[in-house]
Amino acid sequence: MARKLRVLIAKPGLDGHDRGAKVVAAAMRDAGFEVIYAGLRQTPEMIVETAIQEDVDVIALSILSGAHMTIFPKVLDLMKENGINDKLLTGGGIISEEDVEKLQKMGVGKLFGPGASTRDAVQYVKEWADEK
Amino acid sequence: MSKIIDELTKGILEGNRNAIARAMTTIENEEDGYVRLLSNIYERIGRAYRIGITGPPGSGKSTLTNHLTKILRKEGFKVGIIAVDPTSPFTGGAILGDRIRMHDLALDKGVYIRSMATRGSSGGLARQATELADVLDAAGYDYVIYETVGVGQVELDIAEAADTTIVLLVPESGDIIQSLKSGLMEIADIFVLNKSDRPGAERMQKDLEYALHLRESDHDWHPKVYQTVANQGKGTEELWTEMKNHRSYLDSENHLVNKRDRRLKNRIETVIRQRIEFHFWDDKRKKILKNYLESEKEKLSPYLLAEKMLEKLLKTFK
Ligand SMILES: Nc1nc2c(ncn2[C@@H]2O[C@H](COP(=O)(O)OP(=O)(O)O)[C@@H](O)[C@H]2O)c(=O)[nH]1
Ligand SMILES: [Mg+2]
């Protein structure tokens, strides 16, 4: 059986809705991925624990709250601590170029702004998987 | 290869969550060494009790699973959950969203949740779900709950993989007789009428009980109907008591042993069937089939073609 890409999609923080995350989830399903959809109010601990149990290849976070500079590094730390830093951590949100650069230096993958198309995100995940 | 697999086995037996996760992926994808892995853990399985929860989409299966798990946790049991959702036949992808309703369990170290897509498996789901449950069983989980959407073959497969099968219906499920026909009735050890806070629950309960009463049964276990409001946790304690009753029933007079023997027999048969098919359909035979469809179908009946293709294989069976 062919290897299926498994992607965890989660929305950390207490703010708002998960419409954007759901759109991305649907696009990834349509691309043939298995999407584990964890929904709202996910803490970094929950995200990493879920990523372990589900053995996903990719963790994609939707962060609109502006908390990206605390959440992404925390998730990265926990990933290392739990020995799953071979997985890709990526995501989207309203993140300044400066912050994007900082986060990528730490080891976060590509980050997508609110205007990005879901096709780009799908493409990125595919390319990452091919290179792995 | 075998060294990696044996390391993985050790990890599973120690209850290491990364090892459990990797093992499940290895099994699901039938990666190299998965047979060895399953054989390695075989002698350590059999302790976990397996519960199947099935019903229509949106009937509250995940919500109920969440509540039952909390009850089991309070009693000190470790719980594994295998949540199955359908793969899209068009794209091969899936959205597995059962965790949304199991928010409270995400950080409980005594709970392991794994989402699983049905993928292509026709009739193979029981085997795969059973194999994932085996990993949790070997890792020391006391209960494994399978959650599956009740659509056609899938729930029959799950009944095969579970010791106790719970069928969920909701007042909106409508025509009971329809459900009766679909085979849902045969597999249920317990019926749950969830969302009984909604209108029509009493009526539905009566209809269901009547239908069950009419049904002929050669078992001495008679499925009962329990009303729950899963999102409020109402009725779940009573349900848990009935689940324990069913377990004691199975424990008496060898019912559980027989059920599990049947499962074992089925598994051997499935493995043999799948292996034979896998090896049979090599490129050469696929080409024969293609040629037939393109240019021979007028001249040769499908039966004769099959006979011809099987000729050599059948000889080896003699
Ligand atoms: N009114 C009512 N809603 C419920 C009940 N149980 C679950 N729900 C809701 O029904 C929806 C679907 O539940 P879910 O557990 O995801 O169903 P599943 O698809 O069968 O797993 C959710 O919004 C639940 O909160 C219930 O007993 N009464
Ligand atoms: Mg569900």
GROMACS .gro file of C-alpha atoms and ligand atoms in nm:
model
  479
    1MET     CA    1   0.000   0.000   0.000
    2ALA     CA    2   0.128   0.345  -0.087
    3ARG     CA    3   0.246   0.569   0.193
    4LYS     CA    4  -0.025   0.822   0.278
    5LEU     CA    5   0.077   1.163   0.399
    6ARG     CA    6  -0.077   1.241   0.735
    7VAL     CA    7  -0.121   1.603   0.836
    8LEU     CA    8  -0.233   1.740   1.172
    9ILE     CA    9  -0.427   2.063   1.145
   10ALA     CA   10  -0.487   2.251   1.467
   11LYS     CA   11  -0.584   2.595   1.579
   12PRO     CA   12  -0.408   2.703   1.898
   13GLY     CA   13  -0.526   2.981   2.122
   14LEU     CA   14  -0.863   3.095   2.243
   15ASP     CA   15  -0.954   3.328   1.962
   16GLY     CA   16  -1.230   3.298   1.713
   17HIS     CA   17  -1.332   3.053   1.452
   18ASP     CA   18  -1.162   2.782   1.252
   19ARG     CA   19  -1.304   2.856   0.910
   20GLY     CA   20  -0.963   2.906   0.752
   21ALA     CA   21  -0.827   2.588   0.906
   22LYS     CA   22  -1.124   2.394   0.770
   23VAL     CA   23  -1.068   2.526   0.418
   24VAL     CA   24  -0.706   2.413   0.434
   25ALA     CA   25  -0.815   2.075   0.573
   26ALA     CA   26  -1.054   2.025   0.280
   27ALA     CA   27  -0.786   2.122   0.027
   28MET     CA   28  -0.544   1.875   0.181
   29ARG     CA   29  -0.800   1.597   0.179
   30ASP     CA   30  -0.866   1.672  -0.188
   31ALA     CA   31  -0.494   1.638  -0.249
   32GLY     CA   32  -0.517   1.284  -0.111
   33PHE     CA   33  -0.376   1.352   0.236
   34GLU     CA   34  -0.517   1.211   0.556
   35VAL     CA   35  -0.596   1.513   0.768
   36ILE     CA   36  -0.624   1.477   1.143
   37TYR     CA   37  -0.838   1.771   1.237
   38ALA     CA   38  -0.799   1.863   1.602
   39GLY     CA   39  -1.001   2.184   1.599
   40LEU     CA   40  -0.990   2.485   1.826
   41ARG     CA   41  -0.821   2.569   2.156
   42GLN     CA   42  -0.521   2.344   2.115
   43THR     CA   43  -0.232   2.401   2.351
   44PRO     CA   44   0.124   2.327   2.234
   45GLU     CA   45   0.122   2.023   2.465
   46MET     CA   46  -0.195   1.889   2.307
   47ILE     CA   47  -0.064   1.951   1.958
   48VAL     CA   48   0.258   1.762   2.015
   49GLU     CA   49   0.090   1.476   2.201
   50THR     CA   50  -0.159   1.439   1.915
   51ALA     CA   51   0.121   1.449   1.658
   52ILE     CA   52   0.294   1.164   1.841
   53GLN     CA   53  -0.014   0.945   1.873
   54GLU     CA   54  -0.127   0.999   1.516
   55ASP     CA   55   0.225   0.968   1.377
   56VAL     CA   56   0.162   1.253   1.135
   57ASP     CA   57   0.425   1.371   0.891
   58VAL     CA   58   0.325   1.734   0.910
   59ILE     CA   59   0.192   1.968   1.179
   60ALA     CA   60   0.008   2.270   1.038
   61LEU     CA   61  -0.106   2.542   1.275
   62SER     CA   62  -0.341   2.827   1.205
   63ILE     CA   63  -0.258   3.122   1.428
   64LEU     CA   64  -0.447   3.446   1.390
   65SER     CA   65  -0.418   3.566   1.746
   66GLY     CA   66  -0.072   3.713   1.706
   67ALA     CA   67   0.069   3.459   1.949
   68HIS     CA   68   0.287   3.294   1.686
   69MET     CA   69   0.614   3.402   1.850
   70THR     CA   70   0.526   3.206   2.163
   71ILE     CA   71   0.336   2.911   2.015
   72PHE     CA   72   0.564   2.803   1.730
   73PRO     CA   73   0.882   2.802   1.945
   74LYS     CA   74   0.702   2.617   2.223
   75VAL     CA   75   0.578   2.352   1.982
   76LEU     CA   76   0.927   2.319   1.836
   77ASP     CA   77   1.074   2.271   2.182
   78LEU     CA   78   0.822   2.005   2.270
   79MET     CA   79   0.881   1.831   1.938
   80LYS     CA   80   1.252   1.809   2.015
   81GLU     CA   81   1.188   1.700   2.370
   82ASN     CA   82   0.965   1.419   2.245
   83GLY     CA   83   1.191   1.310   1.963
   84ILE     CA   84   0.959   1.403   1.680
   85ASN     CA   85   1.149   1.693   1.526
   86ASP     CA   86   1.175   1.500   1.200
   87LYS     CA   87   0.818   1.611   1.136
   88LEU     CA   88   0.746   1.932   0.947
   89LEU     CA   89   0.604   2.222   1.145
   90THR     CA   90   0.431   2.473   0.920
   91GLY     CA   91   0.126   2.695   0.929
   92GLY     CA   92  -0.042   3.018   0.847
   93GLY     CA   93  -0.156   3.341   0.998
   94ILE     CA   94  -0.089   3.710   1.005
   95ILE     CA   95   0.284   3.707   1.062
   96SER     CA   96   0.529   3.983   0.973
   97GLU     CA   97   0.820   3.907   0.742
   98GLU     CA   98   1.057   3.970   1.026
   99ASP     CA   99   0.888   3.713   1.247
  100VAL     CA  100   0.870   3.464   0.963
  101GLU     CA  101   1.243   3.491   0.922
  102LYS     CA  102   1.303   3.443   1.293
  103LEU     CA  103   1.076   3.141   1.311
  104GLN     CA  104   1.228   2.977   1.007
  105LYS     CA  105   1.573   3.019   1.158
  106MET     CA  106   1.449   2.826   1.459
  107GLY     CA  107   1.336   2.541   1.236
  108VAL     CA  108   0.978   2.619   1.143
  109GLY     CA  109   0.891   2.552   0.778
  110LYS     CA  110   0.722   2.780   0.531
  111LEU     CA  111   0.448   3.005   0.673
  112PHE     CA  112   0.151   3.122   0.472
  113GLY     CA  113  -0.019   3.458   0.496
  114PRO     CA  114  -0.394   3.512   0.487
  115GLY     CA  115  -0.384   3.575   0.112
  116ALA     CA  116  -0.200   3.255   0.021
  117SER     CA  117  -0.380   2.995  -0.186
  118THR     CA  118  -0.442   2.650  -0.043
  119ARG     CA  119  -0.282   2.512  -0.357
  120ASP     CA  120   0.052   2.659  -0.254
  121ALA     CA  121   0.027   2.499   0.088
  122VAL     CA  122  -0.057   2.160  -0.064
  123GLN     CA  123   0.228   2.194  -0.311
  124TYR     CA  124   0.470   2.283  -0.035
  125VAL     CA  125   0.379   1.981   0.174
  126LYS     CA  126   0.412   1.753  -0.128
  127GLU     CA  127   0.754   1.889  -0.214
  128TRP     CA  128   0.869   1.857   0.144
  129ALA     CA  129   0.757   1.494   0.150
  130ASP     CA  130   0.931   1.417  -0.179
  131GLU     CA  131   1.257   1.555  -0.052
  132LYS     CA  132   1.242   1.367   0.274
  133MET     CA  133   1.521  -0.449   0.928
  134SER     CA  134   1.432  -0.713   1.183
  135LYS     CA  135   1.644  -0.526   1.438
  136ILE     CA  136   1.433  -0.212   1.396
  137ILE     CA  137   1.117  -0.419   1.426
  138ASP     CA  138   1.240  -0.587   1.743
  139GLU     CA  139   1.330  -0.248   1.891
  140LEU     CA  140   0.979  -0.132   1.805
  141THR     CA  141   0.835  -0.439   1.974
  142LYS     CA  142   1.030  -0.366   2.289
  143GLY     CA  143   0.901  -0.008   2.284
  144ILE     CA  144   0.541  -0.124   2.247
  145LEU     CA  145   0.569  -0.363   2.540
  146GLU     CA  146   0.711  -0.080   2.751
  147GLY     CA  147   0.415   0.134   2.652
  148ASN     CA  148   0.632   0.388   2.470
  149ARG     CA  149   0.400   0.616   2.275
  150ASN     CA  150   0.639   0.693   1.992
  151ALA     CA  151   0.694   0.321   1.939
  152ILE     CA  152   0.320   0.252   1.945
  153ALA     CA  153   0.268   0.526   1.687
  154ARG     CA  154   0.541   0.403   1.454
  155ALA     CA  155   0.422   0.046   1.486
  156MET     CA  156   0.070   0.144   1.387
  157THR     CA  157   0.197   0.326   1.079
  158THR     CA  158   0.411   0.028   0.985
  159ILE     CA  159   0.109  -0.199   1.009
  160GLU     CA  160  -0.132   0.034   0.831
  161ASN     CA  161   0.101   0.081   0.537
  162GLU     CA  162   0.206  -0.284   0.542
  163GLU     CA  163   0.566  -0.167   0.546
  164ASP     CA  164   0.855  -0.412   0.554
  165GLY     CA  165   0.855  -0.612   0.872
  166TYR     CA  166   0.494  -0.561   0.968
  167VAL     CA  167   0.423  -0.932   0.975
  168ARG     CA  168   0.719  -0.988   1.204
  169LEU     CA  169   0.596  -0.708   1.427
  170LEU     CA  170   0.251  -0.859   1.457
  171SER     CA  171   0.399  -1.200   1.525
  172ASN     CA  172   0.626  -1.052   1.790
  173ILE     CA  173   0.339  -0.907   1.989
  174TYR     CA  174   0.101  -1.195   1.930
  175GLU     CA  175   0.169  -1.373   2.256
  176ARG     CA  176   0.115  -1.052   2.451
  177ILE     CA  177  -0.236  -0.984   2.329
  178GLY     CA  178  -0.574  -1.093   2.456
  179ARG     CA  179  -0.598  -0.887   2.773
  180ALA     CA  180  -0.769  -0.583   2.625
  181TYR     CA  181  -1.146  -0.584   2.598
  182ARG     CA  182  -1.267  -0.444   2.265
  183ILE     CA  183  -1.575  -0.231   2.221
  184GLY     CA  184  -1.721  -0.123   1.889
  185ILE     CA  185  -1.935   0.189   1.862
  186THR     CA  186  -2.109   0.240   1.531
  187GLY     CA  187  -2.393   0.450   1.396
  188PRO     CA  188  -2.482   0.716   1.140
  189PRO     CA  189  -2.266   1.027   1.092
  190GLY     CA  190  -2.337   1.289   1.357
  191SER     CA  191  -2.523   1.052   1.589
  192GLY     CA  192  -2.282   1.126   1.873
  193LYS     CA  193  -2.033   0.839   1.856
  194SER     CA  194  -1.728   1.052   1.936
  195THR     CA  195  -1.911   1.236   2.212
  196LEU     CA  196  -2.019   0.908   2.366
  197THR     CA  197  -1.673   0.758   2.328
  198ASN     CA  198  -1.535   1.058   2.513
  199HIS     CA  199  -1.775   1.006   2.804
  200LEU     CA  200  -1.733   0.632   2.826
  201THR     CA  201  -1.359   0.678   2.827
  202LYS     CA  202  -1.384   0.916   3.119
  203ILE     CA  203  -1.586   0.657   3.311
  204LEU     CA  204  -1.331   0.388   3.232
  205ARG     CA  205  -1.049   0.617   3.339
  206LYS     CA  206  -1.220   0.684   3.670
  207GLU     CA  207  -1.227   0.310   3.728
  208GLY     CA  208  -0.854   0.304   3.668
  209PHE     CA  209  -0.843   0.150   3.322
  210LYS     CA  210  -0.617   0.258   3.040
  211VAL     CA  211  -0.811   0.319   2.720
  212GLY     CA  212  -0.715   0.305   2.355
  213ILE     CA  213  -0.941   0.456   2.092
  214ILE     CA  214  -0.936   0.378   1.721
  215ALA     CA  215  -1.153   0.628   1.539
  216VAL     CA  216  -1.231   0.526   1.183
  217ASP     CA  217  -1.361   0.768   0.922
  218PRO     CA  218  -1.422   0.711   0.553
  219THR     CA  219  -1.165   0.779   0.285
  220SER     CA  220  -1.296   0.985  -0.004
  221PRO     CA  221  -1.329   0.747  -0.297
  222PHE     CA  222  -1.253   1.031  -0.537
  223THR     CA  223  -0.932   1.170  -0.394
  224GLY     CA  224  -0.808   0.898  -0.159
  225GLY     CA  225  -0.783   1.163   0.112
  226ALA     CA  226  -0.977   1.189   0.437
  227ILE     CA  227  -1.063   1.431   0.712
  228LEU     CA  228  -1.043   1.256   1.046
  229GLY     CA  229  -1.220   1.483   1.291
  230ASP     CA  230  -1.322   1.265   1.582
  231ARG     CA  231  -1.065   1.420   1.812
  232ILE     CA  232  -1.262   1.744   1.820
  233ARG     CA  233  -1.508   1.578   2.058
  234MET     CA  234  -1.232   1.417   2.263
  235HIS     CA  235  -1.065   1.739   2.360
  236ASP     CA  236  -1.062   1.646   2.729
  237LEU     CA  237  -0.866   1.328   2.664
  238ALA     CA  238  -0.582   1.481   2.466
  239LEU     CA  239  -0.339   1.509   2.754
  240ASP     CA  240  -0.442   1.205   2.955
  241LYS     CA  241  -0.145   0.969   2.955
  242GLY     CA  242  -0.379   0.675   3.016
  243VAL     CA  243  -0.552   0.734   2.684
  244TYR     CA  244  -0.422   0.672   2.334
  245ILE     CA  245  -0.626   0.795   2.038
  246ARG     CA  246  -0.551   0.695   1.683
  247SER     CA  247  -0.750   0.812   1.383
  248MET     CA  248  -0.774   0.577   1.091
  249ALA     CA  249  -0.910   0.618   0.740
  250THR     CA  250  -1.092   0.329   0.575
  251ARG     CA  251  -0.863   0.361   0.270
  252GLY     CA  252  -0.934   0.104   0.003
  253SER     CA  253  -0.991  -0.188   0.230
  254SER     CA  254  -1.293  -0.382   0.122
  255GLY     CA  255  -1.347  -0.633   0.394
  256GLY     CA  256  -0.996  -0.573   0.518
  257LEU     CA  257  -1.099  -0.312   0.771
  258ALA     CA  258  -1.169  -0.564   1.043
  259ARG     CA  259  -0.821  -0.701   1.003
  260GLN     CA  260  -0.650  -0.363   1.007
  261ALA     CA  261  -0.849  -0.227   1.298
  262THR     CA  262  -0.784  -0.549   1.486
  263GLU     CA  263  -0.413  -0.517   1.420
  264LEU     CA  264  -0.399  -0.160   1.548
  265ALA     CA  265  -0.594  -0.270   1.854
  266ASP     CA  266  -0.343  -0.552   1.902
  267VAL     CA  267  -0.067  -0.293   1.938
  268LEU     CA  268  -0.262  -0.112   2.211
  269ASP     CA  269  -0.346  -0.444   2.372
  270ALA     CA  270   0.020  -0.545   2.386
  271ALA     CA  271   0.110  -0.200   2.519
  272GLY     CA  272  -0.113  -0.257   2.821
  273TYR     CA  273  -0.435  -0.075   2.739
  274ASP     CA  274  -0.724  -0.242   2.918
  275TYR     CA  275  -0.998  -0.133   2.682
  276VAL     CA  276  -0.994  -0.053   2.313
  277ILE     CA  277  -1.287   0.136   2.164
  278TYR     CA  278  -1.342   0.137   1.789
  279GLU     CA  279  -1.551   0.423   1.660
  280THR     CA  280  -1.684   0.377   1.307
  281VAL     CA  281  -1.937   0.538   1.083
  282GLY     CA  282  -2.220   0.300   1.016
  283VAL     CA  283  -2.229   0.273   0.642
  284GLY     CA  284  -2.274  -0.067   0.487
  285GLN     CA  285  -1.982  -0.301   0.512
  286VAL     CA  286  -1.784  -0.096   0.760
  287GLU     CA  287  -1.999  -0.166   1.063
  288LEU     CA  288  -2.015  -0.535   0.988
  289ASP     CA  289  -1.638  -0.535   0.982
  290ILE     CA  290  -1.625  -0.362   1.315
  291ALA     CA  291  -1.864  -0.605   1.475
  292GLU     CA  292  -1.619  -0.868   1.370
  293ALA     CA  293  -1.334  -0.688   1.544
  294ALA     CA  294  -1.518  -0.605   1.869
  295ASP     CA  295  -1.615  -0.811   2.172
  296THR     CA  296  -1.914  -0.587   2.248
  297THR     CA  297  -2.081  -0.388   1.971
  298ILE     CA  298  -2.290  -0.082   2.048
  299VAL     CA  299  -2.515   0.056   1.776
  300LEU     CA  300  -2.611   0.421   1.805
  301LEU     CA  301  -2.933   0.560   1.668
  302VAL     CA  302  -3.091   0.901   1.709
  303PRO     CA  303  -3.458   1.003   1.705
  304GLU     CA  304  -3.400   1.142   1.358
  305SER     CA  305  -3.280   0.806   1.228
  306GLY     CA  306  -3.637   0.757   1.113
  307ASP     CA  307  -3.747   0.430   0.972
  308ILE     CA  308  -3.637   0.159   1.209
  309ILE     CA  309  -3.734  -0.117   0.974
  310GLN     CA  310  -3.488   0.023   0.722
  311SER     CA  311  -3.211  -0.001   0.976
  312LEU     CA  312  -3.324  -0.350   1.061
  313LYS     CA  313  -3.275  -0.454   0.705
  314SER     CA  314  -2.935  -0.296   0.670
  315GLY     CA  315  -2.785  -0.548   0.907
  316LEU     CA  316  -2.735  -0.304   1.193
  317MET     CA  317  -2.970  -0.507   1.409
  318GLU     CA  318  -2.782  -0.830   1.378
  319ILE     CA  319  -2.456  -0.688   1.500
  320ALA     CA  320  -2.579  -0.490   1.802
  321ASP     CA  321  -2.522  -0.627   2.150
  322ILE     CA  322  -2.654  -0.303   2.292
  323PHE     CA  323  -2.859  -0.028   2.131
  324VAL     CA  324  -2.811   0.331   2.229
  325LEU     CA  325  -3.070   0.586   2.147
  326ASN     CA  326  -2.861   0.900   2.170
  327LYS     CA  327  -2.984   1.259   2.156
  328SER     CA  328  -3.282   1.143   2.356
  329ASP     CA  329  -3.322   1.507   2.459
  330ARG     CA  330  -3.476   1.549   2.116
  331PRO     CA  331  -3.840   1.487   2.027
  332GLY     CA  332  -3.933   1.140   1.915
  333ALA     CA  333  -3.706   0.945   2.147
  334GLU     CA  334  -3.984   0.764   2.334
  335ARG     CA  335  -4.154   0.666   2.014
  336MET     CA  336  -3.830   0.544   1.866
  337GLN     CA  337  -3.754   0.338   2.176
  338LYS     CA  338  -4.092   0.166   2.150
  339ASP     CA  339  -4.051   0.095   1.778
  340LEU     CA  340  -3.706  -0.040   1.831
  341GLU     CA  341  -3.807  -0.263   2.119
  342TYR     CA  342  -4.097  -0.394   1.919
  343ALA     CA  343  -3.874  -0.472   1.623
  344LEU     CA  344  -3.628  -0.649   1.851
  345HIS     CA  345  -3.907  -0.843   2.010
  346LEU     CA  346  -4.024  -0.971   1.672
  347ARG     CA  347  -3.682  -1.076   1.569
  348GLU     CA  348  -3.596  -1.438   1.601
  349SER     CA  349  -3.279  -1.505   1.785
  350ASP     CA  350  -3.088  -1.816   1.868
  351HIS     CA  351  -2.880  -1.637   2.128
  352ASP     CA  352  -2.951  -1.611   2.494
  353TRP     CA  353  -2.833  -1.251   2.494
  354HIS     CA  354  -3.112  -1.007   2.414
  355PRO     CA  355  -3.002  -0.659   2.314
  356LYS     CA  356  -3.164  -0.381   2.510
  357VAL     CA  357  -3.217  -0.016   2.422
  358TYR     CA  358  -3.058   0.257   2.632
  359GLN     CA  359  -3.131   0.627   2.604
  360THR     CA  360  -2.844   0.870   2.638
  361VAL     CA  361  -2.770   1.238   2.600
  362ALA     CA  362  -2.403   1.200   2.525
  363ASN     CA  363  -2.308   1.567   2.526
  364GLN     CA  364  -2.438   1.593   2.883
  365GLY     CA  365  -2.309   1.254   2.990
  366LYS     CA  366  -2.664   1.143   3.068
  367GLY     CA  367  -2.734   0.772   3.067
  368THR     CA  368  -2.371   0.675   3.021
  369GLU     CA  369  -2.334   0.513   3.365
  370GLU     CA  370  -2.632   0.287   3.292
  371LEU     CA  371  -2.481   0.205   2.956
  372TRP     CA  372  -2.151   0.117   3.120
  373THR     CA  373  -2.331  -0.119   3.356
  374GLU     CA  374  -2.495  -0.292   3.061
  375MET     CA  375  -2.158  -0.319   2.888
  376LYS     CA  376  -2.024  -0.497   3.194
  377ASN     CA  377  -2.328  -0.728   3.186
  378HIS     CA  378  -2.253  -0.817   2.829
  379ARG     CA  379  -1.893  -0.885   2.914
  380SER     CA  380  -1.993  -1.122   3.196
  381TYR     CA  381  -2.232  -1.292   2.958
  382LEU     CA  382  -1.951  -1.347   2.709
  383ASP     CA  383  -1.722  -1.469   2.984
  384SER     CA  384  -1.974  -1.733   3.079
  385GLU     CA  385  -2.001  -2.048   2.871
  386ASN     CA  386  -1.705  -1.971   2.650
  387HIS     CA  387  -1.883  -1.712   2.436
  388LEU     CA  388  -1.583  -1.481   2.435
  389VAL     CA  389  -1.344  -1.762   2.350
  390ASN     CA  390  -1.565  -1.866   2.061
  391LYS     CA  391  -1.596  -1.511   1.937
  392ARG     CA  392  -1.223  -1.458   1.946
  393ASP     CA  393  -1.158  -1.794   1.781
  394ARG     CA  394  -1.385  -1.689   1.500
  395ARG     CA  395  -1.190  -1.367   1.470
  396LEU     CA  396  -0.864  -1.558   1.457
  397LYS     CA  397  -0.995  -1.791   1.191
  398ASN     CA  398  -1.119  -1.494   0.990
  399ARG     CA  399  -0.785  -1.328   1.016
  400ILE     CA  400  -0.598  -1.627   0.885
  401GLU     CA  401  -0.843  -1.656   0.599
  402THR     CA  402  -0.812  -1.287   0.515
  403VAL     CA  403  -0.434  -1.294   0.519
  404ILE     CA  404  -0.428  -1.595   0.291
  405ARG     CA  405  -0.684  -1.448   0.053
  406GLN     CA  406  -0.505  -1.115   0.033
  407ARG     CA  407  -0.161  -1.267  -0.010
  408ILE     CA  408  -0.277  -1.496  -0.287
  409GLU     CA  409  -0.451  -1.212  -0.469
  410PHE     CA  410  -0.153  -0.985  -0.426
  411HIS     CA  411   0.085  -1.234  -0.582
  412PHE     CA  412  -0.158  -1.353  -0.842
  413TRP     CA  413  -0.212  -1.016  -1.005
  414ASP     CA  414   0.139  -0.959  -1.135
  415ASP     CA  415   0.206  -0.751  -1.447
  416LYS     CA  416   0.174  -1.050  -1.674
  417ARG     CA  417  -0.171  -1.143  -1.552
  418LYS     CA  418  -0.286  -0.783  -1.546
  419LYS     CA  419  -0.189  -0.765  -1.910
  420ILE     CA  420  -0.383  -1.080  -1.993
  421LEU     CA  421  -0.689  -0.923  -1.837
  422LYS     CA  422  -0.638  -0.601  -2.029
  423ASN     CA  423  -0.594  -0.786  -2.357
  424TYR     CA  424  -0.907  -0.982  -2.291
  425LEU     CA  425  -1.112  -0.668  -2.243
  426GLU     CA  426  -0.964  -0.510  -2.553
  427SER     CA  427  -0.987  -0.788  -2.802
  428GLU     CA  428  -1.107  -1.124  -2.673
  429LYS     CA  429  -1.423  -1.064  -2.480
  430GLU     CA  430  -1.645  -1.155  -2.773
  431LYS     CA  431  -1.476  -1.488  -2.824
  432LEU     CA  432  -1.419  -1.612  -2.470
  433SER     CA  433  -1.648  -1.618  -2.169
  434PRO     CA  434  -1.512  -1.467  -1.846
  435TYR     CA  435  -1.544  -1.807  -1.681
  436LEU     CA  436  -1.325  -1.976  -1.933
  437LEU     CA  437  -1.070  -1.700  -1.908
  438ALA     CA  438  -1.060  -1.728  -1.529
  439GLU     CA  439  -1.030  -2.104  -1.559
  440LYS     CA  440  -0.739  -2.066  -1.799
  441MET     CA  441  -0.561  -1.816  -1.578
  442LEU     CA  442  -0.605  -2.034  -1.272
  443GLU     CA  443  -0.500  -2.357  -1.439
  444LYS     CA  444  -0.142  -2.364  -1.318
  445LEU     CA  445  -0.223  -2.244  -0.969
  446LEU     CA  446  -0.500  -2.496  -0.918
  447LYS     CA  447  -0.265  -2.778  -1.010
  448THR     CA  448  -0.042  -2.693  -0.716
  449PHE     CA  449  -0.337  -2.739  -0.482
  450LYS     CA  450  -0.379  -3.101  -0.576
  451LIG     N1  451  -2.872   1.741   2.139
  451LIG     C1  452  -2.774   1.651   2.146
  451LIG     N2  453  -2.663   1.668   2.075
  451LIG     C2  454  -2.563   1.575   2.084
  451LIG     C3  455  -2.577   1.459   2.166
  451LIG     N3  456  -2.466   1.385   2.154
  451LIG     C4  457  -2.385   1.449   2.066
  451LIG     N4  458  -2.444   1.564   2.025
  451LIG     C5  459  -2.388   1.661   1.929
  451LIG     O1  460  -2.397   1.602   1.799
  451LIG     C6  461  -2.290   1.647   1.716
  451LIG     C7  462  -2.217   1.529   1.654
  451LIG     O2  463  -2.154   1.455   1.754
  451LIG     P1  464  -2.031   1.358   1.726
  451LIG     O3  465  -1.994   1.294   1.854
  451LIG     O4  466  -1.925   1.427   1.651
  451LIG     O5  467  -2.101   1.251   1.629
  451LIG     P2  468  -2.034   1.131   1.543
  451LIG     O6  469  -2.020   1.180   1.404
  451LIG     O7  470  -2.132   1.020   1.552
  451LIG     O8  471  -1.902   1.098   1.606
  451LIG     C8  472  -2.202   1.732   1.807
  451LIG     O9  473  -2.233   1.866   1.784
  451LIG     C9  474  -2.243   1.689   1.947
  451LIG    O10  475  -2.222   1.789   2.042
  451LIG    C10  476  -2.700   1.445   2.243
  451LIG    O11  477  -2.721   1.348   2.314
  451LIG     N5  478  -2.794   1.544   2.228
  452MG      MG  479  -1.712   1.088   1.520
   0.00000   0.00000   0.00000
